[in-house]
XYZ file of N, CA and C in Angstrom:
624
model
N -5.946 11.751 -7.598
C -5.761 12.838 -8.548
C -4.905 12.369 -9.724
N -5.000 13.085 -10.840
C -4.269 12.713 -12.033
C -3.596 13.945 -12.612
N -2.621 13.716 -13.452
C -1.913 14.797 -14.105
C -2.174 14.722 -15.606
N -2.405 15.869 -16.260
C -2.631 15.896 -17.698
C -1.470 16.585 -18.391
N -1.350 16.358 -19.711
C -0.159 16.788 -20.433
C -0.461 17.840 -21.481
N 0.599 18.608 -21.845
C 0.543 19.495 -22.995
C 1.244 18.804 -24.141
N 0.502 18.332 -25.126
C 1.041 17.460 -26.160
C 2.053 18.181 -27.038
N 1.743 19.399 -27.433
C 2.623 20.118 -28.354
C 3.989 20.346 -27.736
N 4.007 20.743 -26.458
C 5.274 20.995 -25.786
C 6.122 19.751 -25.690
N 5.479 18.614 -25.383
C 6.233 17.363 -25.267
C 6.862 16.980 -26.603
N 6.055 17.051 -27.683
C 6.567 16.647 -28.981
C 7.699 17.568 -29.429
N 7.591 18.860 -29.085
C 8.657 19.786 -29.438
C 9.944 19.436 -28.730
N 9.841 19.146 -27.430
C 11.023 18.764 -26.661
C 11.599 17.464 -27.186
N 10.713 16.538 -27.585
C 11.169 15.254 -28.113
C 12.013 15.445 -29.375
N 11.545 16.313 -30.282
C 12.267 16.529 -31.526
C 13.658 17.089 -31.269
N 13.761 17.983 -30.288
C 15.065 18.552 -29.948
C 15.996 17.479 -29.420
N 15.490 16.647 -28.507
C 16.344 15.634 -27.891
C 16.731 14.551 -28.886
N 15.808 14.190 -29.787
C 16.155 13.198 -30.802
C 17.212 13.751 -31.743
N 17.091 15.032 -32.100
C 18.083 15.655 -32.960
C 19.467 15.584 -32.359
N 19.549 15.774 -31.039
C 20.836 15.658 -30.341
C 21.335 14.227 -30.368
N 20.409 13.270 -30.168
C 20.809 11.870 -30.097
C 21.364 11.376 -31.426
N 20.844 11.898 -32.541
C 21.311 11.455 -33.845
C 22.794 11.749 -34.024
N 23.302 12.785 -33.372
C 24.699 13.169 -33.511
C 25.630 12.272 -32.713
N 25.034 11.452 -31.815
C 25.846 10.596 -30.964
C 25.918 9.178 -31.530
N 26.927 8.431 -31.108
C 27.026 7.044 -31.527
C 25.961 6.219 -30.832
N 25.459 5.214 -31.549
C 24.352 4.409 -31.049
C 24.872 3.302 -30.138
N 24.218 3.119 -29.001
C 24.547 2.016 -28.114
C 23.792 0.781 -28.580
N 24.481 -0.312 -28.763
C 23.835 -1.524 -29.242
C 23.069 -2.204 -28.111
N 21.791 -2.463 -28.344
C 20.959 -3.155 -27.372
C 20.188 -4.253 -28.074
N 19.371 -4.970 -27.305
C 18.643 -6.088 -27.876
C 17.357 -5.679 -28.578
N 16.978 -4.405 -28.499
C 15.784 -3.881 -29.152
C 14.548 -4.711 -28.813
N 14.132 -4.572 -27.593
C 12.933 -5.229 -27.089
C 11.728 -4.844 -27.929
N 10.862 -5.811 -28.207
C 9.627 -5.530 -28.940
C 8.444 -5.849 -28.042
N 7.441 -4.987 -28.090
C 6.263 -5.192 -27.264
C 6.408 -4.560 -25.900
N 5.317 -4.522 -25.139
C 5.342 -3.876 -23.820
C 6.102 -4.708 -22.791
N 6.596 -4.032 -21.766
C 7.230 -4.724 -20.646
C 6.133 -5.280 -19.749
N 6.219 -6.575 -19.467
C 5.157 -7.267 -18.741
C 5.607 -7.629 -17.336
N 4.748 -7.344 -16.368
C 4.963 -7.757 -14.983
C 3.894 -8.786 -14.655
N 4.326 -9.981 -14.230
C 3.367 -11.030 -13.910
C 3.285 -12.085 -15.003
N 2.224 -12.849 -14.988
C 2.013 -13.976 -15.889
C 1.883 -13.490 -17.338
N 2.807 -13.902 -18.188
C 2.851 -13.393 -19.563
C 1.582 -13.726 -20.336
N 1.057 -14.931 -20.156
C -0.109 -15.371 -20.926
C -1.419 -15.223 -20.154
N -1.479 -14.284 -19.230
C -2.688 -14.064 -18.430
C -3.855 -13.643 -19.315
N -5.058 -13.972 -18.864
C -6.246 -13.557 -19.616
C -6.428 -12.044 -19.559
N -6.108 -11.456 -18.399
C -6.376 -10.035 -18.184
C -5.078 -9.243 -18.147
N -5.058 -8.145 -18.877
C -3.907 -7.246 -18.862
C -4.335 -5.865 -18.392
N -3.619 -5.362 -17.395
C -3.817 -3.987 -16.936
C -2.651 -3.169 -17.483
N -2.941 -2.240 -18.362
C -1.915 -1.344 -18.891
C -1.942 -0.046 -18.102
N -0.802 0.294 -17.512
C -0.707 1.554 -16.777
C -0.027 2.605 -17.651
N -0.748 3.665 -17.956
C -0.177 4.829 -18.629
C 0.412 5.710 -17.531
N 1.721 5.871 -17.557
C 2.373 6.490 -16.402
C 3.528 7.392 -16.809
N 3.857 8.283 -15.901
C 4.955 9.239 -16.022
C 5.822 9.057 -14.780
N 7.111 8.835 -14.977
C 8.000 8.563 -13.855
C 8.218 9.768 -12.949
N 7.796 10.955 -13.378
C 7.863 12.151 -12.539
C 6.509 12.494 -11.913
N 5.502 11.695 -12.190
C 4.166 11.925 -11.637
C 4.110 11.432 -10.190
N 3.849 12.298 -9.216
C 3.820 11.866 -7.816
C 2.706 10.864 -7.526
N 1.614 10.943 -8.270
C 0.512 10.005 -8.072
C 0.884 8.622 -8.608
N 1.633 8.587 -9.720
C 2.139 7.313 -10.235
C 3.145 6.704 -9.264
N 3.956 7.551 -8.667
C 4.955 7.094 -7.695
C 4.285 6.370 -6.537
N 3.155 6.884 -6.093
C 2.427 6.252 -4.994
C 1.618 5.050 -5.461
N 1.121 5.115 -6.693
C 0.170 4.106 -7.169
C 0.829 2.856 -7.730
N 1.912 3.004 -8.472
C 2.498 1.860 -9.170
C 2.885 0.711 -8.240
N 3.532 0.946 -7.096
C 3.828 -0.175 -6.198
C 2.571 -0.901 -5.723
N 1.512 -0.155 -5.450
C 0.253 -0.772 -5.015
C -0.362 -1.589 -6.138
N -0.296 -1.076 -7.360
C -0.842 -1.801 -8.506
C -0.063 -3.087 -8.751
N 1.261 -3.029 -8.650
C 2.071 -4.231 -8.823
C 1.755 -5.267 -7.751
N 1.572 -4.812 -6.528
C 1.233 -5.731 -5.439
C -0.105 -6.400 -5.699
N -1.064 -5.635 -6.221
C -2.384 -6.206 -6.534
C -2.269 -7.249 -7.637
N -1.504 -6.938 -8.678
C -1.331 -7.873 -9.791
C -0.707 -9.175 -9.299
N 0.257 -9.081 -8.391
C 0.917 -10.277 -7.869
C -0.056 -11.209 -7.159
N -1.104 -10.646 -6.590
C -2.078 -11.446 -5.845
C -3.100 -12.129 -6.752
N -3.185 -11.676 -7.998
C -4.184 -12.219 -8.912
C -3.614 -13.419 -9.674
N -4.472 -14.364 -9.997
C -4.018 -15.587 -10.654
C -3.919 -15.449 -12.174
N -4.657 -14.536 -12.757
C -4.729 -14.494 -14.219
C -4.669 -13.064 -14.750
N -3.818 -12.235 -14.111
C -3.697 -10.821 -14.481
C -2.220 -10.458 -14.615
N -1.891 -9.697 -15.646
C -0.546 -9.139 -15.736
C -0.621 -7.626 -15.911
N 0.540 -7.001 -15.853
C 0.637 -5.548 -15.943
C 1.570 -5.165 -17.078
N 1.116 -4.231 -17.913
C 1.957 -3.644 -18.954
C 2.229 -2.185 -18.615
N 3.436 -1.740 -18.912
C 3.804 -0.337 -18.713
C 3.676 0.417 -20.028
N 3.114 1.633 -19.970
C 2.996 2.473 -21.162
C 3.448 3.882 -20.799
N 4.503 4.349 -21.467
C 5.061 5.667 -21.158
C 4.138 6.797 -21.598
N 3.952 7.771 -20.715
C 3.257 9.011 -21.058
C 3.907 10.165 -20.287
N 5.121 10.583 -20.714
C 5.781 11.704 -20.027
C 4.974 12.987 -20.218
N 4.668 13.653 -19.140
C 3.837 14.852 -19.211
C 4.684 16.084 -19.504
N 4.125 16.972 -20.295
C 4.847 18.151 -20.764
C 5.429 18.974 -19.622
N 4.625 19.213 -18.586
C 5.085 20.117 -17.530
C 6.107 19.478 -16.598
N 6.416 18.187 -16.799
C 7.496 17.551 -16.046
C 8.825 17.645 -16.796
N 8.785 18.232 -17.979
C 9.996 18.578 -18.703
C 10.913 17.421 -19.043
N 12.201 17.733 -19.121
C 13.196 16.762 -19.567
C 13.412 15.633 -18.569
N 13.133 15.863 -17.293
C 13.349 14.818 -16.283
C 12.501 13.591 -16.580
N 11.237 13.798 -16.930
C 10.339 12.671 -17.204
C 10.799 11.891 -18.428
N 11.240 12.605 -19.458
C 11.697 11.941 -20.678
C 12.998 11.188 -20.424
N 13.919 11.813 -19.712
C 15.199 11.161 -19.416
C 14.985 9.897 -18.587
N 14.117 9.957 -17.606
C 13.856 8.776 -16.777
C 13.184 7.671 -17.576
N 12.311 8.046 -18.506
C 11.701 7.037 -19.376
C 12.775 6.337 -20.200
N 13.742 7.092 -20.681
C 14.846 6.490 -21.434
C 15.659 5.550 -20.557
N 15.912 5.971 -19.321
C 16.722 5.148 -18.420
C 16.075 3.790 -18.191
N 14.784 3.769 -17.881
C 14.146 2.483 -17.578
C 14.043 1.618 -18.826
N 13.807 2.244 -19.992
C 13.779 1.475 -21.235
C 15.147 0.864 -21.514
N 16.183 1.648 -21.324
C 17.534 1.141 -21.556
C 17.896 0.040 -20.562
N 17.448 0.169 -19.332
C 17.689 -0.890 -18.349
C 17.087 -2.197 -18.836
N 15.878 -2.122 -19.377
C 15.240 -3.317 -19.918
C 15.979 -3.878 -21.113
N 16.421 -2.999 -21.996
C 17.153 -3.457 -23.173
C 18.452 -4.148 -22.789
N 19.126 -3.611 -21.788
C 20.427 -4.143 -21.395
C 20.328 -5.343 -20.463
N 19.266 -5.392 -19.647
C 19.185 -6.441 -18.638
C 17.930 -7.284 -18.637
N 16.995 -6.990 -19.545
C 15.777 -7.782 -19.612
C 14.644 -7.217 -18.775
N 13.547 -7.964 -18.742
C 12.316 -7.473 -18.117
C 12.489 -7.200 -16.631
N 13.244 -8.046 -15.933
C 13.474 -7.829 -14.509
C 14.206 -6.512 -14.272
N 15.186 -6.222 -15.118
C 15.941 -4.976 -14.991
C 15.047 -3.769 -15.245
N 14.120 -3.893 -16.199
C 13.190 -2.791 -16.461
C 12.396 -2.444 -15.214
N 11.794 -3.446 -14.582
C 10.955 -3.176 -13.409
C 11.789 -2.747 -12.209
N 13.027 -3.255 -12.092
C 13.929 -2.747 -11.056
C 14.166 -1.254 -11.247
N 14.383 -0.861 -12.507
C 14.646 0.547 -12.800
C 13.439 1.417 -12.485
N 12.257 0.954 -12.838
C 11.034 1.700 -12.514
C 10.932 1.901 -11.007
N 11.128 0.814 -10.259
C 11.040 0.900 -8.798
C 12.060 1.887 -8.242
N 13.292 1.815 -8.728
C 14.352 2.668 -8.183
C 14.172 4.133 -8.563
N 13.682 4.396 -9.769
C 13.411 5.785 -10.146
C 12.337 6.366 -9.239
N 11.260 5.621 -9.035
C 10.195 6.111 -8.162
C 10.690 6.314 -6.728
N 11.583 5.432 -6.274
C 12.116 5.568 -4.917
C 12.983 6.818 -4.767
N 13.707 7.186 -5.820
C 14.686 8.265 -5.712
C 14.182 9.634 -6.160
N 13.245 9.661 -7.103
C 12.858 10.950 -7.667
C 12.115 11.827 -6.661
N 12.308 13.118 -6.806
C 11.565 14.098 -6.018
C 10.218 14.407 -6.650
N 10.023 13.926 -7.885
C 8.770 14.076 -8.639
C 8.536 15.517 -9.091
N 7.453 15.686 -9.840
C 7.047 17.012 -10.346
C 8.122 17.700 -11.182
N 8.901 16.882 -11.911
C 9.914 17.444 -12.789
C 11.255 17.708 -12.143
N 11.387 17.397 -10.848
C 12.643 17.662 -10.137
C 13.678 16.558 -10.328
N 13.235 15.370 -10.699
C 14.145 14.276 -10.978
C 14.889 13.766 -9.759
N 16.043 13.118 -10.006
C 16.864 12.604 -8.909
C 18.329 12.764 -9.269
N 19.178 12.827 -8.260
C 20.605 13.067 -8.470
C 21.462 11.820 -8.309
N 20.873 10.745 -7.811
C 21.646 9.538 -7.566
C 21.809 8.685 -8.809
N 22.267 7.465 -8.608
C 22.439 6.501 -9.689
C 21.612 5.265 -9.398
N 21.197 4.597 -10.460
C 20.473 3.347 -10.287
C 21.469 2.198 -10.153
N 21.087 1.207 -9.386
C 21.917 0.020 -9.198
C 21.105 -1.178 -9.669
N 21.184 -1.450 -10.969
C 20.385 -2.501 -11.593
C 21.230 -3.754 -11.754
N 20.733 -4.856 -11.265
C 21.464 -6.116 -11.334
C 21.805 -6.474 -12.782
N 23.065 -6.786 -13.039
C 23.557 -7.220 -14.354
C 23.512 -6.124 -15.419
N 23.390 -4.867 -15.005
C 23.412 -3.757 -15.965
C 24.533 -2.799 -15.582
N 25.461 -2.579 -16.500
C 26.573 -1.665 -16.275
C 26.068 -0.227 -16.249
N 26.466 0.530 -15.243
C 25.957 1.898 -15.081
C 26.326 2.795 -16.254
N 27.576 2.687 -16.716
C 27.998 3.549 -17.822
C 27.251 3.199 -19.099
N 27.069 1.900 -19.341
C 26.312 1.478 -20.520
C 24.877 1.975 -20.448
N 24.323 1.975 -19.243
C 22.953 2.456 -19.050
C 22.849 3.937 -19.386
N 23.782 4.734 -18.885
C 23.748 6.171 -19.140
C 24.011 6.481 -20.615
N 24.952 5.747 -21.224
C 25.236 5.950 -22.643
C 23.997 5.669 -23.487
N 23.308 4.600 -23.160
C 22.087 4.246 -23.883
C 21.024 5.326 -23.716
N 20.845 5.799 -22.487
C 19.811 6.804 -22.213
C 20.057 8.097 -22.977
N 21.324 8.437 -23.180
C 21.666 9.683 -23.872
C 21.693 9.503 -25.388
N 22.181 8.353 -25.855
C 22.519 8.218 -27.272
C 21.562 7.392 -28.118
N 20.748 6.556 -27.519
C 19.969 5.596 -28.310
C 18.690 6.232 -28.845
N 18.683 6.577 -30.122
C 17.525 7.263 -30.702
C 16.320 6.334 -30.823
N 16.552 5.019 -30.937
C 15.425 4.089 -31.029
C 14.616 4.078 -29.733
N 15.300 4.212 -28.621
C 14.605 4.306 -27.337
C 13.757 5.570 -27.301
N 14.311 6.680 -27.752
C 13.566 7.939 -27.783
C 12.335 7.831 -28.670
N 12.490 7.203 -29.832
C 11.366 7.025 -30.746
C 10.287 6.148 -30.132
N 10.711 5.108 -29.417
C 9.741 4.214 -28.778
C 8.890 4.969 -27.763
N 9.530 5.792 -26.960
C 8.800 6.560 -25.946
C 7.847 7.549 -26.609
N 8.313 8.202 -27.668
C 7.457 9.138 -28.397
C 6.247 8.434 -28.987
N 6.465 7.264 -29.571
C 5.347 6.512 -30.152
C 4.337 6.117 -29.088
N 4.836 5.715 -27.922
C 3.907 5.342 -26.857
C 3.075 6.536 -26.411
N 3.694 7.707 -26.335
C 2.945 8.912 -25.971
C 1.873 9.215 -27.011
N 2.206 9.053 -28.285
C 1.238 9.287 -29.353
C 0.106 8.267 -29.297
N 0.440 7.002 -29.014
C -0.582 5.962 -28.895
C -1.530 6.260 -27.742
N -0.981 6.771 -26.652
C -1.821 7.112 -25.504
C -2.863 8.155 -25.892
N -2.444 9.147 -26.663
C -3.370 10.188 -27.105
C -4.471 9.586 -27.970
N -4.109 8.636 -28.841
C -5.108 7.975 -29.689
C -6.125 7.206 -28.853
N -5.673 6.678 -27.717
C -6.575 5.982 -26.798
C -7.420 6.961 -25.986
N -7.152 8.245 -26.146
C -7.871 9.246 -25.360
C -7.301 9.439 -23.977
N -6.051 9.022 -23.776
C -5.400 9.147 -22.475
C -4.511 10.384 -22.483
N -4.782 11.311 -21.609
C -3.968 12.529 -21.508
C -3.558 12.807 -20.069
N -3.777 11.853 -19.165
C -3.487 12.070 -17.750
C -2.893 10.814 -17.141
N -2.103 10.996 -16.087
C -1.503 9.859 -15.391
C -1.826 9.924 -13.903
N -2.010 8.762 -13.259
C -2.081 7.455 -13.902
C -3.453 7.196 -14.526
N -3.452 6.459 -15.602
C -4.668 5.916 -16.213
C -4.411 4.445 -16.467
N -5.411 3.605 -16.255
C -5.241 2.179 -16.524
C -6.270 1.717 -17.545
N -5.850 0.771 -18.361
C -6.719 0.141 -19.353
C -6.753 -1.342 -19.044
N -7.926 -1.862 -18.712
C -8.077 -3.286 -18.416
C -8.575 -3.979 -19.665
N -7.835 -4.968 -20.132
C -8.183 -5.667 -21.375
C -8.403 -7.148 -21.121
N -9.484 -7.676 -21.703
C -9.746 -9.107 -21.706
C -9.059 -9.675 -22.940
N -7.962 -10.381 -22.757
C -7.212 -10.907 -23.893
C -7.943 -12.025 -24.616
N -8.995 -12.541 -24.003
C -9.807 -13.581 -24.636
C -10.737 -12.988 -25.684
N -11.302 -11.820 -25.405
C -12.280 -11.205 -26.306
C -11.765 -9.949 -27.001
N -10.717 -9.338 -26.447
C -10.213 -8.087 -27.000
C -10.905 -6.857 -26.452
N -11.945 -7.041 -25.636
C -12.652 -5.898 -25.058
C -11.806 -5.261 -23.954
N -11.992 -3.954 -23.775
C -11.216 -3.250 -22.758
C -12.041 -2.157 -22.109
N -11.549 -1.688 -20.966
C -12.227 -0.644 -20.202
C -11.167 0.273 -19.609
N -11.351 1.571 -19.777
C -10.373 2.556 -19.303
C -10.834 3.181 -17.997
N -9.895 3.315 -17.052
C -10.171 3.949 -15.764
C -9.142 5.045 -15.535
N -9.590 6.263 -15.319
C -8.670 7.360 -15.048
C -8.423 7.485 -13.548
N -7.189 7.789 -13.200
C -6.841 7.939 -11.797
C -6.324 6.642 -11.205
N -6.049 6.674 -9.913
C -5.477 5.528 -9.201
C -6.581 4.545 -8.823
N -6.940 3.683 -9.762
C -8.010 2.711 -9.534
C -7.595 1.720 -8.452
N -8.416 1.599 -7.410
C -8.078 0.695 -6.310
C -8.520 -0.734 -6.623
N -8.313 -1.644 -5.659
C -8.621 -3.057 -5.864
C -10.070 -3.270 -6.268
N -10.975 -2.585 -5.596
C -12.403 -2.752 -5.866
C -12.735 -2.306 -7.282
N -12.198 -1.175 -7.696
C -12.467 -0.664 -9.039
C -11.908 -1.594 -10.108
N -10.723 -2.132 -9.877
C -10.117 -3.030 -10.852
C -10.923 -4.316 -11.002
N -11.319 -4.897 -9.880
C -12.120 -6.122 -9.930
C -13.494 -5.863 -10.525
N -14.056 -4.702 -10.237
C -15.362 -4.350 -10.799
C -15.275 -4.205 -12.314
N -14.177 -3.637 -12.788
C -13.980 -3.494 -14.229
C -13.878 -4.858 -14.902
N -13.160 -5.784 -14.267
C -13.055 -7.139 -14.808
C -14.421 -7.810 -14.819
N -15.174 -7.664 -13.736
C -16.521 -8.248 -13.669
C -17.412 -7.696 -14.778
N -17.308 -6.398 -15.027
C -18.123 -5.773 -16.068
C -17.771 -6.326 -17.444
N -16.491 -6.515 -17.697
C -16.075 -7.079 -18.977
C -16.541 -8.524 -19.121
N -16.553 -9.268 -18.027
C -17.058 -10.644 -18.064
C -18.544 -10.649 -18.389
N -19.296 -9.738 -17.767
C -20.735 -9.654 -18.011
C -21.043 -9.344 -19.467
N -20.191 -8.550 -20.110
C -20.414 -8.214 -21.513
C -20.273 -9.432 -22.414
N -19.585 -10.461 -21.920
C -19.406 -11.677 -22.713
C -20.607 -12.603 -22.625
N -21.451 -12.383 -21.608
C -22.601 -13.268 -21.394
C -23.829 -12.814 -22.178
């Protein structure tokens, strides 16, 4: 199953939260550019997961998808934020937390944060009450960044807008791209191993 979003509500909430962030002092980070990559950076195949950290289906699917990517020789995984409207502020706040973890601690810290949020959250907009324990990332700096860094908020908003342009309005959705040709194929829902390999095979056939 997949979850779909109310775009207007999300953008409205985003504007309110960004307005608040502008009043706060900015936390200095490394300002990561490009998507967070799991696996071989220069792989031929990229699976982009459009996901919401409060989506219960993403919570179940993302660990399985990462495990599948680890088994492949020429595939990597990109994360793409798509906080859903009905998951409210919890989804947006968690997206900020994982982005800030990456900014403060690098790509490994980003994926640690994703894993820990999924492990702790109650999902469906309920969030979590605990704290993340990210290697080499100060907890207070992480929280300050999540609350105050407007560039992080803008990045998440842009990713949500890009998802809509791709025709993605539900999570999880995956986009399989052949980095050799630029061709891609979109799969809605929790695509299993067979579906992912079939999508790659189909893209290969289009090259012949």
